[in-house]
JSON list of C-alpha atoms in Angstrom, two decimals:
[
{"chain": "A", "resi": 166, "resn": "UNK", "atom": "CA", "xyz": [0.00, 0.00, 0.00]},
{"chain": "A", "resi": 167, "resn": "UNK", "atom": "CA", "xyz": [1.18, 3.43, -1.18]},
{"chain": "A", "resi": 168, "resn": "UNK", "atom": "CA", "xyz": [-0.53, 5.32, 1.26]},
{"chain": "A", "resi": 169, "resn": "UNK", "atom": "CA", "xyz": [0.83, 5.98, 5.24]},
{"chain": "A", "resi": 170, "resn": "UNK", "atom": "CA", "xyz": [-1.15, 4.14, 8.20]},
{"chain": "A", "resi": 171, "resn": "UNK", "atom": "CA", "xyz": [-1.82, 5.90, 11.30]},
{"chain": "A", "resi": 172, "resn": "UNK", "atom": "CA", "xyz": [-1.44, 4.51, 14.88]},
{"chain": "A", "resi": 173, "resn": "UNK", "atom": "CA", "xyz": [-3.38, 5.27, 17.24]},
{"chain": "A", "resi": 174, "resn": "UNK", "atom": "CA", "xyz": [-6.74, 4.65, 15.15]},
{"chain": "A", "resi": 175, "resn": "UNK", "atom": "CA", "xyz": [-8.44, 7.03, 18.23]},
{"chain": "A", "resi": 176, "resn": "UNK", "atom": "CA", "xyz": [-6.76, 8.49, 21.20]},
{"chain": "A", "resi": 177, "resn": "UNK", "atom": "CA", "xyz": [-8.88, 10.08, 24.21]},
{"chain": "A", "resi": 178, "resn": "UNK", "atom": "CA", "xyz": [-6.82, 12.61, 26.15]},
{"chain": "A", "resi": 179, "resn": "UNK", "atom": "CA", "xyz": [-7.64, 15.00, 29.22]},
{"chain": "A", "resi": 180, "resn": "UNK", "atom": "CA", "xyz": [-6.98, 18.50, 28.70]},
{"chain": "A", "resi": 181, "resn": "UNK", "atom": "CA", "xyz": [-3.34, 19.68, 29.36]},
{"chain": "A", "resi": 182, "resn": "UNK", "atom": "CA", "xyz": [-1.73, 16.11, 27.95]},
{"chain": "A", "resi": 183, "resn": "UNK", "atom": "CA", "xyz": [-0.08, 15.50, 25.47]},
{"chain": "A", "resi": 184, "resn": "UNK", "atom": "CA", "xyz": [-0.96, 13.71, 22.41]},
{"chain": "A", "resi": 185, "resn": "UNK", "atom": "CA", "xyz": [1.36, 11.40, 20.06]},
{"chain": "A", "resi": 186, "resn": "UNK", "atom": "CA", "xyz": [0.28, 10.27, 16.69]},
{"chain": "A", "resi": 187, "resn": "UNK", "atom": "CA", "xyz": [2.27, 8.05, 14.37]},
{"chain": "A", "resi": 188, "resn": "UNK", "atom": "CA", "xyz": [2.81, 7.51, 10.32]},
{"chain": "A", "resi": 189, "resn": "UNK", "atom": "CA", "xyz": [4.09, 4.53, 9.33]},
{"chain": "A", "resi": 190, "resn": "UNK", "atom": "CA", "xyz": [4.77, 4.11, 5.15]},
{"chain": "A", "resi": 191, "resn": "UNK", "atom": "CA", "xyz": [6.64, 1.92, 2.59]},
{"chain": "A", "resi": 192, "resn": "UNK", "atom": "CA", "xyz": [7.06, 4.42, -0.07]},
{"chain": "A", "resi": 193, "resn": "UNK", "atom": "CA", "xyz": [10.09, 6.79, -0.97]},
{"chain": "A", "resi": 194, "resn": "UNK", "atom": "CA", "xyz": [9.34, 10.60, -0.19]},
{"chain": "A", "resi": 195, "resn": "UNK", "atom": "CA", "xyz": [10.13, 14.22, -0.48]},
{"chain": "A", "resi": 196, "resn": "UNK", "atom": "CA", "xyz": [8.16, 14.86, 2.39]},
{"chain": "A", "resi": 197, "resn": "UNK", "atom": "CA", "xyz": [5.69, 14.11, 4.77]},
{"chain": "A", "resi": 198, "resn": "UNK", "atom": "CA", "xyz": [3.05, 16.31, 5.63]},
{"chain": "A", "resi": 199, "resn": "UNK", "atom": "CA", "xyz": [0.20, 16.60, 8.85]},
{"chain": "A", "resi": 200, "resn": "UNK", "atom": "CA", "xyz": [-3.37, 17.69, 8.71]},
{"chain": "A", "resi": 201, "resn": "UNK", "atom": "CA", "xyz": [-6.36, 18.20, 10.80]},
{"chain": "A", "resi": 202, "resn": "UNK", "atom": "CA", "xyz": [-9.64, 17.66, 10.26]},
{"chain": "A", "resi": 203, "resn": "UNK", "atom": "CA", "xyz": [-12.28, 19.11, 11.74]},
{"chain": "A", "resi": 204, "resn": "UNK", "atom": "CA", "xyz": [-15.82, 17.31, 12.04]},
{"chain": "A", "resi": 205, "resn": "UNK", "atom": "CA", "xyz": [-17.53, 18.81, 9.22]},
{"chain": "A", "resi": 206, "resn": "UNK", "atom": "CA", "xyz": [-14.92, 20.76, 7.90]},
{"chain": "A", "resi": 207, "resn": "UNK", "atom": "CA", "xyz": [-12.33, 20.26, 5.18]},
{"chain": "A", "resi": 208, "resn": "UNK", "atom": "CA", "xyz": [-8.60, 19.52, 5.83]},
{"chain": "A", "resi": 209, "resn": "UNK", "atom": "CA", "xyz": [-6.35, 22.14, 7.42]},
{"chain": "A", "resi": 210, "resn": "UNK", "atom": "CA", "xyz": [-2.52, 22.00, 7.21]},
{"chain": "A", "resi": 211, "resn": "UNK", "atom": "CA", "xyz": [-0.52, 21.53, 9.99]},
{"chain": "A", "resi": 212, "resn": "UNK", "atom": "CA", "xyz": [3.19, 21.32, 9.59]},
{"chain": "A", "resi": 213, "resn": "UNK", "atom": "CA", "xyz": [5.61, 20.01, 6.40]},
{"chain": "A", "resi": 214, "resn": "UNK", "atom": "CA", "xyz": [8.44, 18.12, 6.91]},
{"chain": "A", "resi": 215, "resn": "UNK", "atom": "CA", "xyz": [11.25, 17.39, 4.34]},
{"chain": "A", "resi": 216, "resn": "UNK", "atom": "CA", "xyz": [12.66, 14.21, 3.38]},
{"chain": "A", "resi": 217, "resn": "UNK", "atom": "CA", "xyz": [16.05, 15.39, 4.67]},
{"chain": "A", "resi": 218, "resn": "UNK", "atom": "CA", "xyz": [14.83, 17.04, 8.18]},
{"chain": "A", "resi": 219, "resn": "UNK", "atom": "CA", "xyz": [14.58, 14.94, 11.13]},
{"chain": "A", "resi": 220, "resn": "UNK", "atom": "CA", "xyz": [12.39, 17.05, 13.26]},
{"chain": "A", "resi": 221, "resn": "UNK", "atom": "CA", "xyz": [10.15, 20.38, 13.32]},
{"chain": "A", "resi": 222, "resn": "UNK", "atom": "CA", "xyz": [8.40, 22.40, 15.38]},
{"chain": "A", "resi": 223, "resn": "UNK", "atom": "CA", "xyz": [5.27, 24.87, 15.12]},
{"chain": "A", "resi": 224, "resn": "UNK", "atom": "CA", "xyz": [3.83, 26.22, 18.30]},
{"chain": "A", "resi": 225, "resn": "UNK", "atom": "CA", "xyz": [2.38, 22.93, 20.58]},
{"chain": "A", "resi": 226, "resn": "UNK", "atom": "CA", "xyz": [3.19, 20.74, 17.12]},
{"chain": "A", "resi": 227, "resn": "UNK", "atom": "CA", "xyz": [6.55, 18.38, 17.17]},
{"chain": "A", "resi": 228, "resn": "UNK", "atom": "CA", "xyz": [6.99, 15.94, 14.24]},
{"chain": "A", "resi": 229, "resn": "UNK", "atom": "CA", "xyz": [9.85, 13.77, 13.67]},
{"chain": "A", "resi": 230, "resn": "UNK", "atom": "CA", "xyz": [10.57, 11.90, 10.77]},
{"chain": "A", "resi": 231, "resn": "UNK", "atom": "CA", "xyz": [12.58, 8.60, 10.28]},
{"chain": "A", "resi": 232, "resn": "UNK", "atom": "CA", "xyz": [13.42, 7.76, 6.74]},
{"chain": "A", "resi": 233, "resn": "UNK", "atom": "CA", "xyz": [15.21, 4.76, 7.42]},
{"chain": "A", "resi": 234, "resn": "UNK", "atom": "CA", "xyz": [12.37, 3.64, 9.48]},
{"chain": "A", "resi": 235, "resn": "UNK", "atom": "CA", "xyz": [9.80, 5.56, 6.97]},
{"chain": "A", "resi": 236, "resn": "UNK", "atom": "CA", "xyz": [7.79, 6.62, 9.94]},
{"chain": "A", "resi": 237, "resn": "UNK", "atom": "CA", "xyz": [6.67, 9.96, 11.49]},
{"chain": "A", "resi": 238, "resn": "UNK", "atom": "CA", "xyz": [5.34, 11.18, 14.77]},
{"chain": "A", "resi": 239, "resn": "UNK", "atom": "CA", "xyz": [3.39, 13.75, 15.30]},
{"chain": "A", "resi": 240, "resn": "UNK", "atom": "CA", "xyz": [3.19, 15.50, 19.19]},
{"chain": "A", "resi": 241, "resn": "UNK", "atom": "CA", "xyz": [0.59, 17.70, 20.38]},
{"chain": "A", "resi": 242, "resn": "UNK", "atom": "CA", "xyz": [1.99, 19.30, 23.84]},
{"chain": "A", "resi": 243, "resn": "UNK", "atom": "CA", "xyz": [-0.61, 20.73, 26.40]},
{"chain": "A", "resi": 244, "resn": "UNK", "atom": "CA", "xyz": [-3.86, 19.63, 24.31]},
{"chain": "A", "resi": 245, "resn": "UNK", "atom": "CA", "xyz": [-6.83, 21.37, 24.19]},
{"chain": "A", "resi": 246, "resn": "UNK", "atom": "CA", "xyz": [-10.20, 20.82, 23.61]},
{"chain": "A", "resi": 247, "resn": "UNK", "atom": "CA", "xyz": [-10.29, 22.85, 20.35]},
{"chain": "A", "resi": 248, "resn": "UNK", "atom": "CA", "xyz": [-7.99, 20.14, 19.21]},
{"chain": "A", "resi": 249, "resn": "UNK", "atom": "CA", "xyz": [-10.29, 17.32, 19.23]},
{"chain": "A", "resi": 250, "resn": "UNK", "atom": "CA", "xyz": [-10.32, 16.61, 15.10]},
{"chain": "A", "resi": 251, "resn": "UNK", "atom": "CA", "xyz": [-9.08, 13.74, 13.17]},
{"chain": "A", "resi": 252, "resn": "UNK", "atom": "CA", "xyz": [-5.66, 14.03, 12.01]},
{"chain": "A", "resi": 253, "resn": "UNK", "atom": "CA", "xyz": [-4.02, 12.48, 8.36]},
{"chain": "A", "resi": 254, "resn": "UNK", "atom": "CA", "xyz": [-0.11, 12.27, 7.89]},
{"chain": "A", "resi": 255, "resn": "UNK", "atom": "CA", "xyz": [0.34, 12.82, 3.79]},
{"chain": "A", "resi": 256, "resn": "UNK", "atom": "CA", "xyz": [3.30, 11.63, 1.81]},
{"chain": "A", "resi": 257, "resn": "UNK", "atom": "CA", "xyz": [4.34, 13.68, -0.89]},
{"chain": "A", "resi": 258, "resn": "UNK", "atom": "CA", "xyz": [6.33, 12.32, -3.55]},
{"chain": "A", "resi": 259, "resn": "UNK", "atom": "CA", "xyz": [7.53, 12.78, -7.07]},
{"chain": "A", "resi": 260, "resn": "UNK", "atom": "CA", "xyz": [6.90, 15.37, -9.36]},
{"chain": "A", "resi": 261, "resn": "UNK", "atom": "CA", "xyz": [3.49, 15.70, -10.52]},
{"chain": "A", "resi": 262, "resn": "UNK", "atom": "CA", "xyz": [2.33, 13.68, -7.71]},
{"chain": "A", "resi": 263, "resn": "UNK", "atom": "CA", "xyz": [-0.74, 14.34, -5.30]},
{"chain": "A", "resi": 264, "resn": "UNK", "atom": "CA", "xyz": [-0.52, 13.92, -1.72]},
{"chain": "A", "resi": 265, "resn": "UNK", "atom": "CA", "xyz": [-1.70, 9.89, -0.77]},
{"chain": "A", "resi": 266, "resn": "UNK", "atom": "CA", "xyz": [-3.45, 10.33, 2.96]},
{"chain": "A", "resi": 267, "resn": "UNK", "atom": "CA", "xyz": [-3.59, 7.75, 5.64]},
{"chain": "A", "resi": 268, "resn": "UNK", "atom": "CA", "xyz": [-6.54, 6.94, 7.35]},
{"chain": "A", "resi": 269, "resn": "UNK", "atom": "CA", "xyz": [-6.49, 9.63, 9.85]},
{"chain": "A", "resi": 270, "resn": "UNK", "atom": "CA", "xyz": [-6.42, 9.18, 13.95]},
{"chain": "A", "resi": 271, "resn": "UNK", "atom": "CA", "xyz": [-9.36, 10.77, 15.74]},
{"chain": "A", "resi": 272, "resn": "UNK", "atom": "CA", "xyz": [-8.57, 12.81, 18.85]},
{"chain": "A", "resi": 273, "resn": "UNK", "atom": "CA", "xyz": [-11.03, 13.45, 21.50]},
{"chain": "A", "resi": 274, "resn": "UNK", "atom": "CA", "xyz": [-9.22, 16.17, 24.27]},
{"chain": "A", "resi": 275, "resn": "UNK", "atom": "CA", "xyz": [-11.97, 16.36, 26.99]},
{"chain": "A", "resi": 276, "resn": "UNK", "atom": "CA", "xyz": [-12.16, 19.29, 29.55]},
{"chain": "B", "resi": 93, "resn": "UNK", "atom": "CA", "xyz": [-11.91, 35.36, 1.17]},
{"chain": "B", "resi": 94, "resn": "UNK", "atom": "CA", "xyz": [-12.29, 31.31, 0.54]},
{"chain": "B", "resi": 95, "resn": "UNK", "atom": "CA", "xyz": [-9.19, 29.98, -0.88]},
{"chain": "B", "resi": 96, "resn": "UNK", "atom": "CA", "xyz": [-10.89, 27.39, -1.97]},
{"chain": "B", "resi": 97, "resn": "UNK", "atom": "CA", "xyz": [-14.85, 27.03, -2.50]},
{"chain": "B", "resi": 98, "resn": "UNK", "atom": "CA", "xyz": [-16.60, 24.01, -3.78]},
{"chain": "B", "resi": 99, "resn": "UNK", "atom": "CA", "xyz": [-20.72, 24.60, -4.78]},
{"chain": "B", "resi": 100, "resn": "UNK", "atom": "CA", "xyz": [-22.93, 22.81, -3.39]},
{"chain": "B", "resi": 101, "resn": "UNK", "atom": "CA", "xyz": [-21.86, 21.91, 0.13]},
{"chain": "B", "resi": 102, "resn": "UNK", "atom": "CA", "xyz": [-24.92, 19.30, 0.10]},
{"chain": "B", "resi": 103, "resn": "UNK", "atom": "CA", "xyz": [-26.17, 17.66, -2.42]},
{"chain": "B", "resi": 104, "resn": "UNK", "atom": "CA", "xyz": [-28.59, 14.78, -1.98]},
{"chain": "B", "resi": 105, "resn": "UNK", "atom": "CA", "xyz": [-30.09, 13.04, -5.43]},
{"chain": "B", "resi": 106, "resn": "UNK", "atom": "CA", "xyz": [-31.68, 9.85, -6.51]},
{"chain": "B", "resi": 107, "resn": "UNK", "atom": "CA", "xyz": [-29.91, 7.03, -8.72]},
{"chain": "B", "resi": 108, "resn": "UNK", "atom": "CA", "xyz": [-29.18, 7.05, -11.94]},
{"chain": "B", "resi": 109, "resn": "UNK", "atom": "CA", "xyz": [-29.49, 11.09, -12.22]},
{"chain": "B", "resi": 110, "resn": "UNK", "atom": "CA", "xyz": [-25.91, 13.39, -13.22]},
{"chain": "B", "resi": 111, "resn": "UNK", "atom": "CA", "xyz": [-25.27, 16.22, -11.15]},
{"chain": "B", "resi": 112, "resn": "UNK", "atom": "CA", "xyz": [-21.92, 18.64, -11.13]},
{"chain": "B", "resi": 113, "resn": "UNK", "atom": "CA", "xyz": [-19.83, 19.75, -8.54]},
{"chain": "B", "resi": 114, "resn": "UNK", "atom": "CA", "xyz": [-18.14, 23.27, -9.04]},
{"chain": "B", "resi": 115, "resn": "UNK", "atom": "CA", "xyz": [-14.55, 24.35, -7.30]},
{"chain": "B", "resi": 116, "resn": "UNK", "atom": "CA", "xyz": [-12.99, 27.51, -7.95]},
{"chain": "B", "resi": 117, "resn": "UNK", "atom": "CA", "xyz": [-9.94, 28.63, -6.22]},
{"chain": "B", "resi": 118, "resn": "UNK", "atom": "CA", "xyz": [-8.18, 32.01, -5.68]},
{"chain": "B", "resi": 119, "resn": "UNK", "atom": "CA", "xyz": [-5.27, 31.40, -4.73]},
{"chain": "B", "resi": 120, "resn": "UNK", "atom": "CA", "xyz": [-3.16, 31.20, -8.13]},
{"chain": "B", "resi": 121, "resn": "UNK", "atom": "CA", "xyz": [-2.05, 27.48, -8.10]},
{"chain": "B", "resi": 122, "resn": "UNK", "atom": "CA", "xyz": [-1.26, 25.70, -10.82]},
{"chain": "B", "resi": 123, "resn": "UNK", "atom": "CA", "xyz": [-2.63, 22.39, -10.08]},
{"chain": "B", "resi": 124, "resn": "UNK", "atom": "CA", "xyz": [-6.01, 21.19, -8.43]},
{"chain": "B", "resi": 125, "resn": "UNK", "atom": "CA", "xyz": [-7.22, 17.73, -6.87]},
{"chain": "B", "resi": 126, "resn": "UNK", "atom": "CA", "xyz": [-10.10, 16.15, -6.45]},
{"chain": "B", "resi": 127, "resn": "UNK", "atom": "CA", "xyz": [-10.08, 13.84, -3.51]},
{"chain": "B", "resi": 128, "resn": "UNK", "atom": "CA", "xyz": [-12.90, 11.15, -2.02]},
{"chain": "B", "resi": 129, "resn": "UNK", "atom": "CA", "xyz": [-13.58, 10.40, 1.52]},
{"chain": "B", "resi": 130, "resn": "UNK", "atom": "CA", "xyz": [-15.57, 8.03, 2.52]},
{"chain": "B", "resi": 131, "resn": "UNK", "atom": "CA", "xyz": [-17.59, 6.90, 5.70]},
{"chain": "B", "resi": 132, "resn": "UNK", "atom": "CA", "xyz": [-14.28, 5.30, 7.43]},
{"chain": "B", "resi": 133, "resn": "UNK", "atom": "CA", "xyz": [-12.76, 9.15, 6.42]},
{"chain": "B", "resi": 134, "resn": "UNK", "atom": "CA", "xyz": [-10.23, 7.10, 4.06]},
{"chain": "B", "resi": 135, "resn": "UNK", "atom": "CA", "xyz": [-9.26, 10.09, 1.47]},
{"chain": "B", "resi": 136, "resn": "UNK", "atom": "CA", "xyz": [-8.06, 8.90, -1.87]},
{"chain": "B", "resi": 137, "resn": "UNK", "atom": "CA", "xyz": [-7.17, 10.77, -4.82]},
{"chain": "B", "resi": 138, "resn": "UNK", "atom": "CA", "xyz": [-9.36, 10.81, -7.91]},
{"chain": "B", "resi": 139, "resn": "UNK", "atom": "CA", "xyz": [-7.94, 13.34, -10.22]},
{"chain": "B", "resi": 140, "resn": "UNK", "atom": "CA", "xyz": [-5.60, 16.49, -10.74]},
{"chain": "B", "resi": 141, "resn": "UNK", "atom": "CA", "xyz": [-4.80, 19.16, -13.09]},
{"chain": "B", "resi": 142, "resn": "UNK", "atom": "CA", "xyz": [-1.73, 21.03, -13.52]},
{"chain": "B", "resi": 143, "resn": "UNK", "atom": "CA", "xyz": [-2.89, 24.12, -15.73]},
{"chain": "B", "resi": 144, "resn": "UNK", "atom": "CA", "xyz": [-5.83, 23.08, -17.38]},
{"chain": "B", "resi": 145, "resn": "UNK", "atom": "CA", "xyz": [-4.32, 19.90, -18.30]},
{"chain": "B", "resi": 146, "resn": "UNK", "atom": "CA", "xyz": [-4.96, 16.33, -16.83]},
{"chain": "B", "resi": 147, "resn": "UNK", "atom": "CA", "xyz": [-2.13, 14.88, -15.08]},
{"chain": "B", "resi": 148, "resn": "UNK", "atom": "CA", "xyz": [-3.82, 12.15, -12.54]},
{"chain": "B", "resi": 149, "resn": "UNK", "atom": "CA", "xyz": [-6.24, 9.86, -13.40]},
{"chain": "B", "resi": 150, "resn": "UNK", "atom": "CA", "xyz": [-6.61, 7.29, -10.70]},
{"chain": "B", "resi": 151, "resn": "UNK", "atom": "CA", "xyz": [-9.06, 3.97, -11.22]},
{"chain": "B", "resi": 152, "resn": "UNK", "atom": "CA", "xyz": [-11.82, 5.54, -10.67]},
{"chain": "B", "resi": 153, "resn": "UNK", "atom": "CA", "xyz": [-15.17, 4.89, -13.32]},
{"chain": "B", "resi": 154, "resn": "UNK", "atom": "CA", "xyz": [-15.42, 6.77, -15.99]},
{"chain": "B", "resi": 155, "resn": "UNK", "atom": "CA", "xyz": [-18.74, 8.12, -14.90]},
{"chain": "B", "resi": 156, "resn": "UNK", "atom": "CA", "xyz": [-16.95, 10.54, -13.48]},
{"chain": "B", "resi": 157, "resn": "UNK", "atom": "CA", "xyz": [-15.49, 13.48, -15.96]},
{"chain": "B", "resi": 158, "resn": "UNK", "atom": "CA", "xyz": [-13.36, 16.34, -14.28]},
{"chain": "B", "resi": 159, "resn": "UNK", "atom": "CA", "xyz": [-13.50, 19.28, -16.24]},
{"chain": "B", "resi": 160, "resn": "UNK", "atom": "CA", "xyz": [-11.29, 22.83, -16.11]},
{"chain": "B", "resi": 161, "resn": "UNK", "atom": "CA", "xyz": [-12.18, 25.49, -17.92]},
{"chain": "B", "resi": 162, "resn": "UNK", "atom": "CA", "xyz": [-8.93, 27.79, -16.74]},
{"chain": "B", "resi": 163, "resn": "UNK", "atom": "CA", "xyz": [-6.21, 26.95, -13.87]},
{"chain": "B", "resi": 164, "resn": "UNK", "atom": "CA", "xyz": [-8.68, 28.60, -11.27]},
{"chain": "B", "resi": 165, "resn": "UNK", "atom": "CA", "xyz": [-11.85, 25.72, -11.96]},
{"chain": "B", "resi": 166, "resn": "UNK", "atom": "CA", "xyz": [-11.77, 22.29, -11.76]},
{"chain": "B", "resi": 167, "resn": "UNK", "atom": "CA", "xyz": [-15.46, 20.76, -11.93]},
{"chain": "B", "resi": 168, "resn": "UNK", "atom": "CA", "xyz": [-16.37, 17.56, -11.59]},
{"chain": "B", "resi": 169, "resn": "UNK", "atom": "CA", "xyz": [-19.67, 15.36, -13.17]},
{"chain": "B", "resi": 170, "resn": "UNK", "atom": "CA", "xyz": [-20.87, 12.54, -12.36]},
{"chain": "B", "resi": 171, "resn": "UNK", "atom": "CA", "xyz": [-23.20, 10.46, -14.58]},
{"chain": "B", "resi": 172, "resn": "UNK", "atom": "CA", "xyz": [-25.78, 7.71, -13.52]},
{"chain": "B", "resi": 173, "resn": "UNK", "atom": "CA", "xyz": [-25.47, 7.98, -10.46]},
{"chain": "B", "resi": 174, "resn": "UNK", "atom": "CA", "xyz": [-24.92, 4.98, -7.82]},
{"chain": "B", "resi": 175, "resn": "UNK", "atom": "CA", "xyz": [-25.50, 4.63, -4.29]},
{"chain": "B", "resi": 176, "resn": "UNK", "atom": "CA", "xyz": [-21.37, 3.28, -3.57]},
{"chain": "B", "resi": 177, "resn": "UNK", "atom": "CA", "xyz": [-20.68, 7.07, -5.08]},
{"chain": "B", "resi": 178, "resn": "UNK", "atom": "CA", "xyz": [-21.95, 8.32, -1.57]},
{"chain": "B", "resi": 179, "resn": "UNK", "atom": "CA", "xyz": [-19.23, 10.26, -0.22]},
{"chain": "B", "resi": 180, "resn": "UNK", "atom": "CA", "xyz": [-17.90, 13.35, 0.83]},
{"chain": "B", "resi": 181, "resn": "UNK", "atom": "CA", "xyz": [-15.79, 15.03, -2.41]},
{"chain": "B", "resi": 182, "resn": "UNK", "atom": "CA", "xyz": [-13.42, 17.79, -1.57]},
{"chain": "B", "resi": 183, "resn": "UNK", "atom": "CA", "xyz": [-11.48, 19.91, -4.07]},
{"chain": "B", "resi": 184, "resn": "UNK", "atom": "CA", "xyz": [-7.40, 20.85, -3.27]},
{"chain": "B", "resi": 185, "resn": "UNK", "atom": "CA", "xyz": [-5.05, 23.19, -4.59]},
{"chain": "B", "resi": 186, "resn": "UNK", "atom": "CA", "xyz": [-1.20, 23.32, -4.59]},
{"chain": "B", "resi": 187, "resn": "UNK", "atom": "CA", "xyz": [1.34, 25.56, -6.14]},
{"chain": "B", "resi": 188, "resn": "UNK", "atom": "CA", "xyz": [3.98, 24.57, -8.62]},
{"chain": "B", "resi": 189, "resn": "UNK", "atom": "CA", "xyz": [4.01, 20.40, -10.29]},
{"chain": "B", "resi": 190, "resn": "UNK", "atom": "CA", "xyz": [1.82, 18.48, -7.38]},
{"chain": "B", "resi": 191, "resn": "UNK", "atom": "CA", "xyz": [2.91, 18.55, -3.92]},
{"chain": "B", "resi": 192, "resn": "UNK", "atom": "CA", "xyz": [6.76, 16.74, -3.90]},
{"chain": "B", "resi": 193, "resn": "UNK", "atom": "CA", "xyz": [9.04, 18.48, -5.82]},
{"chain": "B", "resi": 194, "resn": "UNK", "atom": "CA", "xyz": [8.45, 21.95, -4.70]},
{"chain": "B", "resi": 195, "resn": "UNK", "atom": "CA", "xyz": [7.37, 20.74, -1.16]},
{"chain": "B", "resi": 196, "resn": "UNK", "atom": "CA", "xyz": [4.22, 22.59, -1.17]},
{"chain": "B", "resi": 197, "resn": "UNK", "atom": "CA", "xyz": [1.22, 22.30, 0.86]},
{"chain": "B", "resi": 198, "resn": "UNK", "atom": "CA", "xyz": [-2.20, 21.74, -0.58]},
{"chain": "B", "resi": 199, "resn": "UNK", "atom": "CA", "xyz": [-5.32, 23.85, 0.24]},
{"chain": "B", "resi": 200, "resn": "UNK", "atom": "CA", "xyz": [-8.74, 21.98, 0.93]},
{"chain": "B", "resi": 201, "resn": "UNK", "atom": "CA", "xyz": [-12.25, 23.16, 0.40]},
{"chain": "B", "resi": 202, "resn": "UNK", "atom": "CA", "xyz": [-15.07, 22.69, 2.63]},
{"chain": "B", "resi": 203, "resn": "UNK", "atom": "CA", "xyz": [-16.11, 19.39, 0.69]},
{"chain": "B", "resi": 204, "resn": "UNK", "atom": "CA", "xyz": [-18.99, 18.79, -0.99]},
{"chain": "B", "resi": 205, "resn": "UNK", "atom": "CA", "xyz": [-21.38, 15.75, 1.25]},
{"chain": "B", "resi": 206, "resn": "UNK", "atom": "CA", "xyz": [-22.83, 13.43, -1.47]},
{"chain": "B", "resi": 207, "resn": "UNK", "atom": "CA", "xyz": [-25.96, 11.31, -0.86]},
{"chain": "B", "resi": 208, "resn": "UNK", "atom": "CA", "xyz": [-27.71, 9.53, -3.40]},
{"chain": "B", "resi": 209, "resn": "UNK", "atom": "CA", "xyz": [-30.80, 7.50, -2.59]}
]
């Protein structure tokens, strides 16, 4: 399969903790990209990483990537309850390519 | 201003009828996606244009015809319709060649909820 897998499927948090999602994938990329979801809503994006960068921040956002492990992680410090969404990792690849989602993990931050 | 605005937002029809599905973007991209989600939120990637001219075409029937007037539209039609097309359709847009070369982002509309009955 072309397209990344997410892990946890769902995660229920408490406010104030942090969240970890993970992006597993087989394919070769030039980068891997986060998105959220909102019920309803169309997708949002989050935070790009490159092939060649191991890990980036953006306000309570952390990802990591592992190319030699072709996985990503994305972190959500000191949740919130506006952050309860679904959230897709995206691979982008070659040239001409679109972006092939995985199946999302749903976050539920309760207050 | 919507970056990216897809007509209707609802659209509920019976079998076997065509219906259209308008996007329009503003923000001077080159290429535009459409993308299917279905009721397990799996997206997958149906078709995309890189200045008017077809560049994806995934397996997906050929009742469905994208269409793009300019760089700015990409609509799509659906003929005879079936209940399986049931989804929700959203339209993307990304600067330069797709999303992987230039490492570009893509920009989602509010998705267009399908039912057919």
């Amino acid at each position: 399969s072309q397209q990344g897998e997410e892990d946890p499927q769902a995660l229920s948090i408490q406010e104030g903790e942090n969240a970890t999602m993970n992006c597993s994938y087989k394919t070769s990329i030039n980068n891997l990209q986060w998105y959220r979801q909102n019920s309803g809503r169309g997708l949002v994006h989050l935070i790009l990483i490159r092939s060649n960068e191991r890990e980036k921040h953006s306000g309570r956002l952390r990802v990591t990537l592992d190319t030699s492990k072709k996985s990503s992680s994305l972190l959500i410090t000191a949740s919130r309850a506006a952050d309860t969404a679904s959230y897709f990792c995206a691979l982008g690849g070659q040239a001409g390519t679109a972006l092939i989602f995985g199946k999302g993990t749903t976050l539920s931050v309760s207050s | 201003d919507t970056a990216v605005s897809q007509t209707p937002k609802y659209l509920v029809t019976q079998m076997g009828n065509d219906k259209s599905i308008k996007c329009e973007q503003n923000l001077g991209h080159d290429t535009m996606y459409w993308y299917k989600q279905d009721s397990k939120k799996f997206l997958k990637i149906m078709f995309s244009y890189n200045n008017k001219e077809l560049i994806i075409n995934e397996t997906v029937p050929n009742r469905f015809s994208p269409k793009s007037p300019d760089k700015a539209h990409l609509n799509l039609h659906i003929n005879s319709l079936e209940l399986g097309d049931s989804a929700v359709y959203f339209c993307a847009s990304s600067q330069g060649f797709g999303t992987g070369l230039l490492n570009t982002e893509a920009f989602f509309g509010q998705g267009t909820r399908l039912t057919v009955v």
